Amino acid sequence: MTARGGQGSAASLVLVGLACQEVGASFAVMLFPHTGPLGIVMLRLLFSAVLLLVIARPRLRGHTGYAWRSVIGFGVVLASMNGLFYLALQRLPLGVTVTIEVLGPLTLSILTATGVARWVWAGLALGGVAALGAGGWDRLDALGVLFALGAAVSWALYILASARVGREFPRLDGLALAMTVGAVIALPFGIAQASSALLRLDILAIGAAVALLSSTIPYALELVALRRLAASAFAILMSLGPATASLAGFLLLGQHLSWLELAGIALVITASIGAVLAAARRSAGARHPGPDADEPRRRSAGARHPGPDADEPLSEPVG
């Protein structure tokens, strides 16, 4: 297989993973009348934790207190990120929810950038949010927007917490343990909201499918793709999340968006791609300060890969 063919197939894997995430989110919305958003959050985290524990079989001994505090903090962020996302999804269209949530890592990228370009991407992102509003703030639930903004902040915190845990635990160990912490946190809220629905096998089966589609399958596809794809290219593909979410919302949930809302989503995607490309150029410049440097180029270290494990993505799919 040629390098170009390998990159093309890797990009396809990422896009399939994005599609799986949004199909999983659509299934979650369909369960809301039975379980409520917190019920499906509990099911997703619980099934994901069980799968990760079986796959990773993390070692519990030999870790410092700092490492365990990092895992607990990571688990808290996981629970809050997923909880706020699904609470927003109960009140907002899928595409709008994902677009607002993407502002979290985008803002983090802009804040850590230098130069004039970052203000260009910040302005585009702000224009995207304004376009979403112009498309009809009157039909965007205010509490839903606040939940989505909370999910955006949680996603930015997730990236930072994930990097810290990645430095303390090998492979998938830290993620498996943090997912378990998140599931324990979500358990009482999910039981309180879903109550007797959790005794239905069909509800449990769909909850398992949501975990599989939203977490396990995309994560596995990303692991394979990242062996062939530069981190900067991977991050650009992930920026298409709002577009795939809008398409899934339209096809599976019958959610229609105005042309201004679609324009807002496009502006946020453009800002995300611009911020990623700017970060890749800075990374390349830092590695190659002189024109005569003959050191071979390494993969750019994207926001999802600040830790030592180059094969482990640091952004658990949320949608």
GROMACS .gro file of N, CA and C in nm, residues 64 109-110 123 140 243-244 287:
model
   24
   64THR      N    1   0.169   0.639   4.261
   64THR     CA    2   0.182   0.741   4.365
   64THR      C    3   0.046   0.803   4.397
  109SER      N    4  -0.673   2.584   2.228
  109SER     CA    5  -0.572   2.594   2.123
  109SER      C    6  -0.536   2.740   2.095
  110ILE      N    7  -0.638   2.826   2.091
  110ILE     CA    8  -0.614   2.968   2.063
  110ILE      C    9  -0.538   3.034   2.178
  123GLY      N   10  -1.177   3.517   1.603
  123GLY     CA   11  -1.284   3.596   1.542
  123GLY      C   12  -1.379   3.512   1.459
  140LEU      N   13  -3.331   2.839   2.053
  140LEU     CA   14  -3.224   2.768   2.122
  140LEU      C   15  -3.246   2.785   2.272
  243ALA      N   16  -2.008   1.900   1.158
  243ALA     CA   17  -2.074   1.871   1.030
  243ALA      C   18  -2.137   1.732   1.033
  244THR      N   19  -2.063   1.633   1.082
  244THR     CA   20  -2.119   1.497   1.089
  244THR      C   21  -2.234   1.492   1.189
  287ARG      N   22   1.091   2.254   1.582
  287ARG     CA   23   1.181   2.141   1.560
  287ARG      C   24   1.287   2.173   1.456
   0.00000   0.00000   0.00000
